[in-house]
Each structure stands twice: as structure tokens, then as C-alpha cells.
Amino acid sequence: MDFAAHLPVLPILLPMAAGATLLLFDERRHSLKAGINIAATALLLVLSIWLLRLVDVAGAPVVHVYRLGDWAPPFGIVLVLDRLSALMVTLTSVLAVASLLFSLARWHKAAPHFHTLFQFLLMGVNGAFLTGDLFNLFVFFEVLLAASYGLMLYGSGTFRVRAGLHYIAINLAASLLFLIGVSLIYGVTGTLNMADLAQRIPEVAPENQGLLAAGSAILGVAFLIKAGMWPLCFWLPTTYMAASAPASALFAILSKVGFYVLLRLSLLLFGAEAGALTGFGSEVLLIGGMATIAFGAFGVLASQSLGRLAGYSLLVSSGTLLAAVGLGDKAAVSGALFYLLTSTLAVSALFLMVELVERAQEPAANLLTVTMEAYGDDVEPEEDEQEEVGVVMPGALAILGICFGLLALLLSGLPPLSGFIGKFALINAIFNPAGLGAQTTGPGGMGWTLTALLILSGLAVLLAMMRTGIRTFWAPLEVIVPRVLVVEIAPVVLLIGICVAMTAQAGNVMRYTDAVADALHHQRLYVGSVLPEAASEAGQAQ
Amino acid sequence: MRNILPYPVLTAALTVVWMLLNSFSLGHLLLGAVVAAGASRAMTALEPSKPRLRRWQLIPWLCGIVLIDIAKSNFAVASVILRRRARSPGFVSIPLELRDQTGLAVLACIVTSTPGTAWVEYDSATGELLIHVLDLVERQEWIDLIKNRYEATLREIFE
Amino acid sequence: MTHAEALPAWAALLTAFLVLVGASLTLIGAIGTLRFRTFFERVHAPTLGTSWGTGAIVLASSLLFSVLGSRLVFPELLIGVFVSITTPVTLMLLARATLYRERSEIASAAAPDLLEDPGDRPT
Amino acid sequence: MLASKSRNLAGIIAGAVALACHVAVWLLYVPVRDNEVVRSVFEWVPSLGLSVSLRLDGFAWLFALLVSGIGVLVVLYARYYMSAEDPVPRFFAFFQAFMGAMLGVVISGNLILLVIFWELTSVTSFLLIGYWHHNQSARDGARMSLTVTAIGGLGLLGGVVVIGHIVGSYDLDRVLASGDLIRGHALYLPALLLVLLGAFTKSAQFPFHFWLPNAMAAPTPVSAYLHSATMVKAGVFLLARLWPVLSGTPEWFTIVGLAGMASLVVGAYLAMFQQDLKGLLAYSTISHLGLITLLLSLGSPLGLVAAIFHIMNHATFKASLFMAAGIIDHETGTRDLRKLSGLFRFMPITGTLAMVASAAMAGVPLLNGFLSKEMFFAEAVETHADSWLDTIAPYAAVLASALAVTYSIRLIHSIFLGAPPESFPRAPHEPPFFMRLPVTLLVIACLVVGIAPGLTIGPYLHIAVTSVLGSATPEYSLAVWHGFNTPLIMSLVALVAGALLYLLIGNYLERSDGPFLLSGIQAQRIFEQVMVTVSWRWARFVETNLGTRRLQPQLRLVVFIAFAAAFLSLFGGVVDLAPISLKGMDWAFTGMWAVGVVCAVAAAYQAKFHRLAALALLGGTGLVTCMTFVWMSAPDLAVTQLVVEIVTSVLILLGLRWLPKRFQGLSEATGPMARLRRLRDLVMAVGAGLGMTIVAYAVMTRPLPQTISDFFLENAYSGGGGRNVVNVILVDFRGFDTLGEITVLGIVALTVFALLRRFRPAPDTVERPEQQRIQRAYDEAHPDRQPGATAVDYLLVPSVIMKWMFPVVIVFSAYLFLRGHDAPGGGFAAGVAMAAGFILQYMAAGTIWVEDRLRILPVTWIGGGLLTALLTGAGAWFFGKPFLTSYAQYVDVPLIGKVPLATASLFDLGVLSLVVGATVLMLIALAHQSVRRLRASRIEEQS
Amino acid sequence: MELTLAIAIGVLTGSGVWLLLRPRTYQVIIGLSLLSYAVNLFIFSMGRLHSGAAAVLDGAGAINPADYADPLPQALVLTAIVIGFATTALFLVVLLASRGLTGSDHVDGREPH
Amino acid sequence: MSATILVWSVTIAQLMLVVAMACNTYRLIRGPRAQDRVLCLDALYVNAMLLVLTFGIRTGSSLYFEAALVISLLGFISTVAFAKFLMRGEVIE
Ligand code: NA
Ligand code: NA
């Protein structure tokens, strides 16, 4: 095996190694720890881009299968690197870079082990994206959740702890559901490997199909909690609002993990060849997704603080994605992925903006937000005074204003940025599921409703952000110029810049997402790559 | 030697434990010795009062009488429970001369392990022991039992 | 129970006897916890199980496996040793705690607000 | 980028850009004149049919000419209009962006691209209208205009998508060629409605007209540009652009016609009553746009000609009027018609220009406004589709014209004529030449076109019209004099009636507070009301009633939905349960579970008031769970569950120290609602329990399918080098799971540690526990006792034993670890056992005592453990194997015999190290709180 | 035995769910513990029940998998136990922190009105 | 013969131990005081350990020995924690 063959496992091992190494150094060595974290995150970004290039080759789709422990699937655990997972890993590392940069200004010193938790979160997220094993997925879910608990509570404070308690309680319940679902599926099918499962599901005896469906449904509920579907999503806005800015910026990917799994599993396990269970749950996703969009839109409008607004806008995007999975056709999936990229980047940037904007609103907040909360009580004031990292931004308010405006465009899906293209791609898919020009009947009632919801939710986001933006940037008589460091605004600009670049390169990105959607609809390809022997046997049998 | 094997008796005992757990073989003797030595070294950190075993040959005898006493007490307490016999529980205070902590610990184990008696309180300043007896017929009998039968032997062993 | 077929009758009988003795003592101890009225009486009850109750069953197990493996196997003895070392610790601590609790309740009957016990109160 | 005061430079750059655009448009005249369509296509998102397709035909050319031309003039004007204090570069930047967007709308050859530019005009106009954002009115106006136009734009997007669905392409050429297809399609009406929503909102057509007057809070150059030539014209541009494909149907005629007519009349009527100069112009704009819309509604080619012509004419005179209004505002400091008077003597040139432009607006002959209005009258009379709408069209046209005359006269009379006022905020005089120049040029254009239309605008209008209509272009004449015909009579009637009306009610208008009859109905207020209701009240209602921020309802939902999902799926299929029989029942096992179940229910019952009891009962259930594992051939599980059980109990007990007492009955809700809630929860609990019972029973009584476990059983020894299959799975087959799992443990330990660093106990637990206080008091009260003697004596004997247990536990832990691969045990159980040994020492001797003697660095143990596991796994790389590939062999050691050596053991050592570190870290961090509190209280005592 | 265990799982689930829906944080943590017992047993039961079956291989040689308890669910339960332990510890500390900061042991950090 | 003797005796012993568990559970639930509960929890542990041993005797397998060993060696730790909590109000001072 040459080195390149080991690439699929590196997005998991690299953060893990970095996180573990960080533990060997004393807590007070902030710069050293930050340095390690920066290096690891940068390396992860490079690596993920490498992976992206590895799978994005013309011709037949490439699926890299990594057999951990050199055990053949379905017995050993496999990692599966295909276009979808490479895309998600790359998105994660981009968010990580942004979030890390932001945290360098002050957050990373607010409490112990920030960098370690940060790297472990990346490990968990990447593992969830890469694994091809249902129980291993659970483990990585737990890794990412555990790290997210840590980052969520990072910095402590009343509001945060209260929200954290809810977040943890609900996710513990979800984890239990996950376990019930996985084990029930194992009890009926006798396997945990996703590809193997895809093979076995059509052959499940009729008297066992009810149990299998029940297991899948329970599993689905667990994912829906994480993906934030109404009415399982109420924890989400509060949690994201309460978490520190870099944490919530990174959390933007977490709800996408739920979406990713739903997308992957519903197409792999309940795709066209799943026998009696074909299309299992897709209606629930569609209707639930639409309900989520509606609820999120109302929530956005009802939000009084920017943080909550950002949280609800995340719900809108979650709902949109779920509904797209519910639609299930290639065009919708491709559009959804495009939308996913842009909305995740934008929401993440918005979460970073929240803190900066709030600093502009409240003079007291201008002085070290962190210290107020984190150092409230302390018997051992061992941390020294915060020192400056980077240079304070001139014209900060103007730049914040521009960024805010661009984010409003991105999140509401108003032209010309990628937010619009994503939404348009989805609407286009609703009207032309087989592609533009292929004559199909118009969308049904669901299609019209979804279209209306997509458009109206964008409007709601626009109204709400306009309200907030006007209140923040236009209304105040005396303008408080917030102390914003370059390292704080740079990640926002970076994320928005990527969205802008995605706008310009929308054709290429869509080509990629089209290819992803196409591959997802050929579950044989996935199964055949993971289980070549089984696939060839099946081929011979036919 | 003292630094490497600070508690030779302990190390030996642990090696025996190891071989009991695994098997009596040469391999496990060596492995057990290594593990036991490591564990003993960990023990030094806790600075236990180092017991001096003066007359260790009394130990088997003590074990023997304790096992028999316990068996008797088992029978007695079982009959108390089963026959719902009238009983007169009560506390007995016993002045002890034994000061060695390990000795006290062994005494406590004996008293408590024996059905019908329970170690309740020991005042280190006065050396006064308070035990609870399930069926307290004759107070002095219990005092004698503890003082003469157990304490005396233990003092011989440890002091 | 294929393993038991190979067992000589005397060993089987002895094992059976020891097992039953141990279990009976333990059961009697447990009944004691039901019958005794106060904690200080009840504290004596479990010692039936932890002394010869355990001892008998441990012996039974040792006997059985020694006979079956035709070599002396005593790892079970460790169980007996550990039980007779650790159980007194708990009982001592519990008894002392109870003594304190009862004393302080009597002592501070005048100040009932101090009487609340930390996690638990009589029902 | 430019410094905020550099208005010359910014103006010059902006002007140059606008001029360059204008010149570029002129350069394209020749091909366009020859009926060529200038195209330029870049691929953007081919799979969505979205391309950057620029398409310049005659109509687009004419519009581009207008947009860029007036753009140049407005930039010139703005250079002088904007104050030196304003951050002008920002203004010009927005302005340029807006102009670009508008040009984009005009030359888009792809409908989606058009929508993109369309929304960009909305956004940039928002920025321009809100430019003076320190004014409340500017903010409100900007917000309203964006709201309305963005709604319309999104509607337009929907319409365009429907059109794209019908046609199969968003390409404008293909769409324009598919008129019959579109009109005949079932989705024609939705498409039409959505497109019209876009057009009407943009062009401020009734009933969406209200945003336009509010947008007058913008700087005047913005108004002059947006509301004459560009923004509002985009709507009618779109109607004309899609005229070939959408018009000609009854739906089109009715909807567009109604909206146009209503706007025409209502706009004119409301314009009369305005006291704000710009407000008057704004309503007049609505009215004129209504006129254009009405023309387009007719569906006749001549109507289209007239519409395009009027678009041009209106742009010129309205732009000049706005600029004039700006000059007046600039010079006098007010725009209130009631305050303005007799300005003509101060600024005769401006006055003259304004009068001419107003006359054009009123439709006075020899000015451009007259010509297009004549055409309008002609069309209004001509077209008959036998509906009430076109029956009243001529009358409405005349009425609106008359009103236009009235407000035009009022404009001139009120501002320039009459007595000069006593005082102005500033002394008025003529503006600088270059500020007046744009007005002059535009008014000249009005005159020239009005006098010699055929020579001036004629050819350009022609190419525009032919590009839309193609071969259907009608014969038309742009002559000033068509003879004494009906339209002329209508014009005369309107002029006379308008003048008479002004004479009649001029004074009333000067004093009125709002429009007669309509003052009560203010569309703006209705809009705001609706916005507040929907976007705030409803939203709040939905958020609070369909959502919750409380935990219990959320958990209830989780449980309920999971149950419902499983239930529905389960009985969607077939579930037949095996018959229940007591044969072969293991009574000891069942008896144990009777105990376990009773403990569980009792724990549930006691958890509120008897925390300690609940914890003990939980321990009982846990014990029975362990026993189950013993009974069912899972010794590893039993061992692990046991050690975890023990450590968890200690952990929770450590936590109980910080939970204050609960008093029974303190907050027990007893109302009927509370009882109902509890009943509901009980039902859910029972339901969930039943569900789990049924599912578990169903699965357990079915034959096990062919599972992947067989492979593990067959290969554990030969491939994994271990006899304990479970352990081989954990460290080898599925070692990756274990790697993740120990990471979880490590993360949680770090989180616990971090959280406890900031721990602030509840006030009622800050003090030492009551027991300690009493015992201390007891010691202090007795002179023969040392302080703390009770505590020392309490632990005197037990702690000796507990200390001696320490090495035993270590040996035991080593035993569990080393055996793990072949027998029950393993790194995890060993790690927890060793941690338990540490905890025991802490309990025996206290934190400070232990830490003076034992240096435990749990974080290092965690990091080291993770790295050990990781490096063991990565070691396989050096042998060209994937991560975690293990190597196992039995090595013959002299004297000892065969010794198993497996890399998996090294991995397991990492697990052990991590588990020790994590467990100790959590427990110790919690235990440290007591020390911390103690230290804190000492500090307090000292200070 | 299947029936016994199935009922046990059901009762543990029911008790756990009941506590999970209670307002006091301590009730919730006890409920979560009970639920994790139930879930662990449930996972375990998915490998079917094998009382007194061999749990450890004798050594090399042909193996009849039917003689052994299904090891995979056991491995899964082990993982679940570890993770359950970790999360219980975390939840405990968070509830303590919440109690400390909000002054209430209600799950919402404040008493309902 | 041997098997029959052993099966019966072990079965009866197990039932006795289970009844013992039930008795202890009764006290565990009823208390009345915390110390009674803790005492019975400890007894419950011992009962369970003995059950494990009898189970080993019954199946002839020594694999369950570790579980019994864990209870005997470490089982008291949680009880110690309970007892310390009752006496001192906190487990680790
Ligand atoms: Na005793
Ligand atoms: Na006037």
C-alpha cells in the first residue's frame, strides 16, 4: 500500500493525534497549543482538498474503501471516501479554519482544553462523514457530540450551562434511540456494514420487515433530532445562540451531519432497489422538512437577538435540506448539496458576526466579552490579562456592515450570490426533476408548497436580517465602533469570500454536486466498491 | 534493596495473589513478582505505617480460632433469626491497649466479620472501643473475649 | 451440565452440601434484615452471608474445580479473603455513621432544622 | 475605498463609468439598427439552464441608452447636490452598482439572469434610499421599498421558473419564441400572476404603489434616477419584454388593465393632494406608470408603441422635474408646497425649465408628453373587447389626464408664482451651472421630441418597437398633428377640465391635510399593519405555541415521536409474536429480575425526594443487569458493567454533596392539571416500556439471521490471536470503534474538568456539610478531644485497610488487563478498576493527603493513552498495512513457555491509560471542589 | 427467559422514560441511567439469549458458531457502557453547574410559573 | 447421578440466594433510614457474588470468576462512598 492509499483515514487520525498531543503540554502554554492547532487544521484543509481532487476525476465515480485493521468488509470497519464524503470533509475543514482563526483573538484562552476539544470535534465529524459502518457511525457521533458538549459549555456562564443541559439531555435521548435503532437493525439483518445492509435489506423476510422498519424509524428519529426537524428542533436555536461564537460557527456543520446520514442512508438503504421498503420515510422527510422551514421562518421573524436569528436560519436551512432529501431525485439532491455548502458557510459566518455585531451594540461588551462571563468567580485567577492578537480593525463597522449585508443576501437566497443559486437549483429541481427541458408534468401540491416555502422563508430571513441590520448599523445615533481584530473579521470575510467564489464557479460546483447526486442514486456502485466479492457474485448469479 | 522492594512481605503476598489468580507456574511467578514489585512501590507513596510482624507464627493459630469462632457465631445468630428468640442487643465499651494501626485493623475485621458483634467506634485518644453485640447476655464475657482472646494475640504479633 | 457427569459422587455431595449451607446462611442473614428492628441489630445480619455463607460456597467452588481439573485450584479463596477484609470496612463505617446520626438527632432535638438528613429521611 | 470627502474624484469616476456605458451603447447602434441582436454568452451553471447571456436588441438598446444617459446626467447633478459632509464615495459606489444592475436587467438574455439583476436593483436601491440612514424616514422608506420589491422579485422568480418549466429553457430567445406554448399551457395563469407580481411591485402599480412615495426620503438624485428612468421602469420594461409571450389573453387584459387603470387614476388623484414636492412627483410617477401599464394591457401593437414611447418621454420630463425639485430643496431648504412660493424671481431659469417639464407632464402640445398621451387616448378609444373595463378606459384616461393637468399647474403655481415668502431657511438663488445643466438638457429633449418626434426619437423608437414586435410591427405615425380627431378632443377636454379644477379647488389643495375621501385609507399604514401582524405577532405566536424552550416538552416529543415512528413502522409490516410459555423458565433469573424491576420502579418513585435511596436502588438494578450478563454468557460485560457501576455510584455521590436538600411537598404540584400531566407521562412511559418489551421479545424469539459474528468467532483465534472474542472484536476487528469510544471518554473528562474549573456551587451548599459542622462543634465542645478527632477516628481503622487494598487493586487491574485478550477483562475494565483504587485512597485519606504523596497527572494519562492507541494502529503503516492492522504471535520464552504477543495488547494498554486518566480526572475534579470551597472560605474568613 | 428479559427491558424503559420526563435534574440523570441499562440489555438481546454458552474460545480448531453467544452485540454493549458512563458523568457535572448558577434544580433552570 | 445432585442443589441454592436478594431489596426500598438501605445494597452485592459463584459451579465454567472477584474486591467501594457521605456529608474531603 502506498501512502496515498492511507489518505481516507487521515482526516480522522490527524485531528485525533493533534488533540492527544495537545494534552501533553501544560495548559498555560497557549501559543504553543494554538500553534499546534493551527498547523493541524491547516494540514487538514490541505488534506481534504487533496481528497477532493482524489475523488473528483472524470469518468466513472471513484470510491475509495479503506479497510481498517485489514479486515474484509462487512466484518471489519471500513471507511468510504467518495465525492460526498470528500465534500463534507472539505466543508468541515473550511469551517474549522474560520472558527479557529476567530477563536485566536480571545476565546481559545477562556477555559482549558479548547484546542483539544476543537480537534476532537473535527475528528468526530470527519469520522461520521467517512465511516461505512452503522455502529462506527454511532461512535463518531458520540465523539462529535462529546466534543460539542465541551465546546458548547466552553466558557461556562448561566445561560450557556442552562442551554447546555438541554442540549445534552436531548442528545443523550437521541443517542439512546440511535443505539436501539442500530441494534434492532442488527438483530434483524445480522450486519452493521452499510453496504452489506443495502444488500441484505431487500432479502429480509416479510415477517421481519416490520421490525426492520421500526429500527430504521427509530434510527431516523435520532438523526432527525440532530438534523433539527420540527418538532424535534427546539433545542437548536438556543444551543447555538448560547455557545461561544467560534463554537457555534463550527457547530454549523453538526446539523449537517444529521442531514448527511439521512441522505446517505435513505438513498443507500431505501433507494430504488430496497424492495418493499423503497422510499421508506421520504414523505416524513418532505413534510417534516417543510414544517421545519415554516417554523424556522417564523422563528427568524420572531427573533429579537441576532444569535437566535442565526439559530433559526439554521433551522430554515435544515428544513430545506430535509425536504430535498424527501424529494429524493437527483436534481433535488444536487441542488440540496449546493445549498448545503452555501448555507453552512453563511450561517457559520453569521455566528461569528453575532459576537462582533453585539459588541457594536453594547459598549460594555466591547471590553472583553469573554472575561465578563468566564471569570465571574474565581478562586484561582491564574490566567493573565488578555493580550492583543492581531491589529484592531479600522473601519470595522463598515466592513461589518458589508459582511452583514452579504450574509443577508446569502441566507435569504437573494441574488446574485450562491444562496440564490442554491435555492434556485432546488426550485428548478422541483419543477424539472428530470432536468430542464425534459417534459414533465408540473409539480404537485407538495412541490408548489415547497417552492412557496423556499421563497417565503428567504423573504422572512431577509425581513428579519434587514430589521436587525437597520437597527444595528443604521439606527444608532452615536456609533460605537467595536474593537474588532483582524483575526476576527478575517474568517467572516473568508467564509463569505468562498461563497462569492462559489457563485462565480457555480457551474463547476454544480457539476460536482450533480456527480455526487448521480453516484448516490447508484447504490450498486457504493455496494460494489465496498463489497467487490459480493457484487461480482451477484453479477454472476444474474 | 529497600528501595527496590520496600515491602518484601507485601510483595511476596501479592505474588502469591497473582499466582492464585493465574496459575502456579514459573512464568507467572516471574510476571507476578514484577507486577507485585510495581504495586508495592506504588504503596510506598501512601506511606502506610509499616507493621512489624514480631511473632508471625501466631497468625495461623489466630486464623484458626477466628474461623471457628465465626462458625459458632454463625450458628448462634442464625438461630436467633430463625427462632425469633428474645434477645438483648446492646453496646459494650472496651478499653484497648493495642495501638498498632494494623493490629487494630485486623481486630476490627475479626470483630465485624463475626456475626453478632460489630465494631462501632474507636477513640484514638483514650483507646476506648465501642462494639455492638446482638445478644448481650453478659457484658464482661464480651470484654474478656475481645481483650484476652484477640487483643492479646494481636499485641503479641504486632507490638 | 456435562462437566458434572465426570464428578465423583462424594465430591458432588460435598459440593452440594457446601453450596446449600452457604446459600442457607445467606438467606437466613437476609431474613434477619427483615426481622430485626433497629439498624444496630440489622448490621449483624449480612455477616452470615459474608462469613461462612461466602466461605462455604467458595469452598464448594474450589472443590469442584479442583476435582474436575484434578489439580488444586484456589483462586476462589481470594474471594473469601477479599470479602472478609472489605465487608468489615463498610459495616464499620456504616455503624459509626449511624451512631453519629442517632446521637446528633438526640442531641439536637431542640433544633429540628439541623435534623434534616442529607439525602434521605424516614418515610 | 476613497476617503469619504473626495466627492470630486468619486463623482468623476462615477460619471466616467456612466459615460463610458452610454458611449458603448451608442457604439452598438449600428448592428442594432440593422435588426441584429447583439449577444454575448458565458456559461455559468449549465445544468440549471443559467448562463450569463447578454442580449441587446433594439428595445434593450433604447432602454440601455436611457439608463446610461440619464445616469450620466444624474451623476453630474449629484456631484453638486450632495453635501460636502456626506460620504459621497459610498453614494457613488451604490449608484454605480444600481446602474449596473439596471443595465443588467435590460440586456439579460436569460430570464434567471434577469431576475438576478432585478433583485440587485432592489437591493442597491435599498442602499440608495436608505443612504441618509440617520433619518427614520429614510430607514423606513428603504425597508418598505426593499420589502415590497423583493417580494415581487421572488414572485417573479417563481413566474420565471414556471415559464422555464413550460418552455424547457430560461433563454430569452427561446421563451420569446414560445408565446403560444406558454399561453396555452395549464400553468399560464400562475406564471402570469407571479410575473405580474414582480412587475407591479417594481413599477409601483396599484395596490403595491405605496412604497414609492416613502422612497422619497432618498437623496434627490436617487429619486430622479430611480423613479424616472430606471427602477420603476423595470416593471414596465418586463411587461413589454414579455409582452409577445404573455399578452393577448383575457387574463392579461383584465389584470394588467385593472392595475394600470387604477394606478393611473389613483396616482393622479393622490398626486393632487401632496404637499411634499417629491411626493407629488412620486404619485404622478405612479399615475404615469399606470398609463404605460394600461397601454401594455391592451395587447395591441400600437399600444406597445405608445407604451415604449411614453416610457422614454416620462423618463425625460420626470427626471428633469425631480432634479428641479432637488434644486429647489437645495436652495430653499424645504420641499413643502405650502411654504414654497414666488420662487420664479429668485431662479428664473430653473423656473422656466420646471414649467416646461411640468407642461410635458401635463401633456401640453408641442412637448413629448403630449404625443404619447395622444397615442394613449387613441388606443383607449380604439380597443374594444366588450368588457366594462375598456368601456370606461377612455373616461378614466381623460379623468387622469385632467388630474395631471391640475397637479402640474399646482406644482408651478404653488412654487414659482404668487407672493414671495417672508422667509426661507436659506436665501434662494440659481444653482451652479453644472447642476442645472442636466435639467436643461432633459427639458430640451422634451421640447425637441415634442416638436419634431419623427426626426429625433423616431428611428430609435422604431428599432425598439420592431425588436419586440418583429413582423407584427404596425404602421404608426409620430406626427404632432393628426388632424382634429377624438384623441385631440380628449386632450383638450383634459387640459381645460384640469385647469378649471385647479381654479376651483386650488386653494383647498393648498390647505388640505390629505386626499379627499381617501385620507382614511393609507396603503402604507395597512402595509405596516400587515407586516407587524405577520412578521411579528404571528411569528411570535408560532414560535411560542408551536415551539418551546422548555426541556420537558421537548423530551416528551422525542419519546412520543420515536414511539409513534416505531409503532407505525412496526405495524406497517407484520409482527407475530411467539406464544408465551413458562416452560424452561429459569426461576432464579426471573426472580433476580423481579428484584431488578422492583428496584427500578422504586428508584423512579424515590428519585425526587430521596436521592440517596434512588441511587442505591439504581445500584440494585445495575447489579441485576450485571447478573444478566453473567447468566447469558457475557462475562466481559458483567465485569465491565460492575466496575462502571461502582465508579458511577461514587461519582454521583460526589455530586450529591453539591445538591441541596429537598423538602418533601415543597414544590409538588397537586392541581388537576399537574395530575393530568403526570398521567400523560405515565401513559407515555408505559407505552414506551410496552413497545420495547414487544420488540425485544419479537426479536429474541426469532431465529438469528446469518450474522457477521460467525466470522469473528471463526477468526478471533487464528486471525486476532485471542480467545476472548469480545475482546478481539474490541481491540482488533472493530478497534476503530474502541478508538472512538475512548476518545469520547477522554473528551468528556476534559469537559468535566473544564466545567468544574468555573464551578460555582449553589449558595446553600457552599458551607461545609452539616455533619462536619456538628462533628467539629462536638470536638470543640469537648476539651479532651482534638478538633477533627471525630473525622480521624471515623476513618482510623478503615483507612488502614483501604490503603492496604491499593496494591491489591493494582495487581488485580494488571490481571484484568493481561488476561483480557484470552479471558474476560481487558483494558477498559482494568483501567476503571485501577481508577477505583485511586478513588479509594482519596476516600480513605482525603484529597490533600493523597495529592501530597501521589502525583497523578490524569491529563497526561489521557493524552498518552490516546497516542499509544493511535501509534499502535499507525504502526501497521510501516508494514504496508491499513491502520489498526494487528500482529499476533506466540513467542517461546525459555523457562516460561509460550507467551502471547499481540500488538492489540499495546492498543489495549492505550485504552487502559486513557481510562485511568479520564476516570480519575472526572472524580478528582469533582472531589477538588470541596478543597476549593474550603480554600475560598478560608480566604473569606481572613479578609 | 426471553419473556423475563423482555419485560425487564420494558419496565426499565418505562421507569426511565417516566424519570426522563420529570422536572428535576436529578430525576433525569437517574432516568437516563435506567434507560441506558434498558438499552444495553436491548442491544444485548439482539444477539439472542444463550444461557451458559461458551464465551471464550478453547483454542484453535474448527468452531461451530452456534455453540457460542453472539459476541458482536456484547462488543457493542461494551462500547455503549463506556459511552454511557462518560455521558452520565458529564450530565451530572452539568446539572451541578446549572444548579449552582441558576439556583434551581429544575431542568429549565427556573421554577415554572 | 452427580449431575442430578449438583443441579438440584445449585438450583435450590440459587433460588435461596434470589430470595435473599428479595429480602434485602425489601429493606433497600423500605429503609427506613439511609444506613439500612446502604447496608442492604452491600448485602445485595454479596448475594449477587454468591449467585455468580453458584452459576460457575453449575456451568463448570471459571469465566465468571472475574465478576465475583470484582464484586468482592471493589464492590465495597461504592458502599464506602455511601457511608462516608452519610457520616461526613461528602465522599472525598
Ligand atoms: Na459482625
Ligand atoms: Na405654495
PDB file of C-alpha atoms and ligand atoms in Angstrom, chain D residues 337-341 414-415 510, ligand 2:
ATOM      1  CA  LEU D 337     -45.544  73.218  -1.343  1.00  0.00           C
ATOM      2  CA  ARG D 338     -47.297  75.222   1.357  1.00  0.00           C
ATOM      3  CA  LYS D 339     -44.118  77.008   2.277  1.00  0.00           C
ATOM      4  CA  LEU D 340     -42.768  77.472  -1.231  1.00  0.00           C
ATOM      5  CA  SER D 341     -43.955  80.430  -3.218  1.00  0.00           C
ATOM      6  CA  SER D 414     -47.559  76.996  -5.894  1.00  0.00           C
ATOM      7  CA  ILE D 415     -43.814  77.141  -6.191  1.00  0.00           C
ATOM      8  CA  GLU D 510     -53.027  74.103  -0.590  1.00  0.00           C
TER       9      GLU D 510
HETATM   10 NA    NA G   2     -47.061  77.203  -2.409  1.00  0.00          NA
END
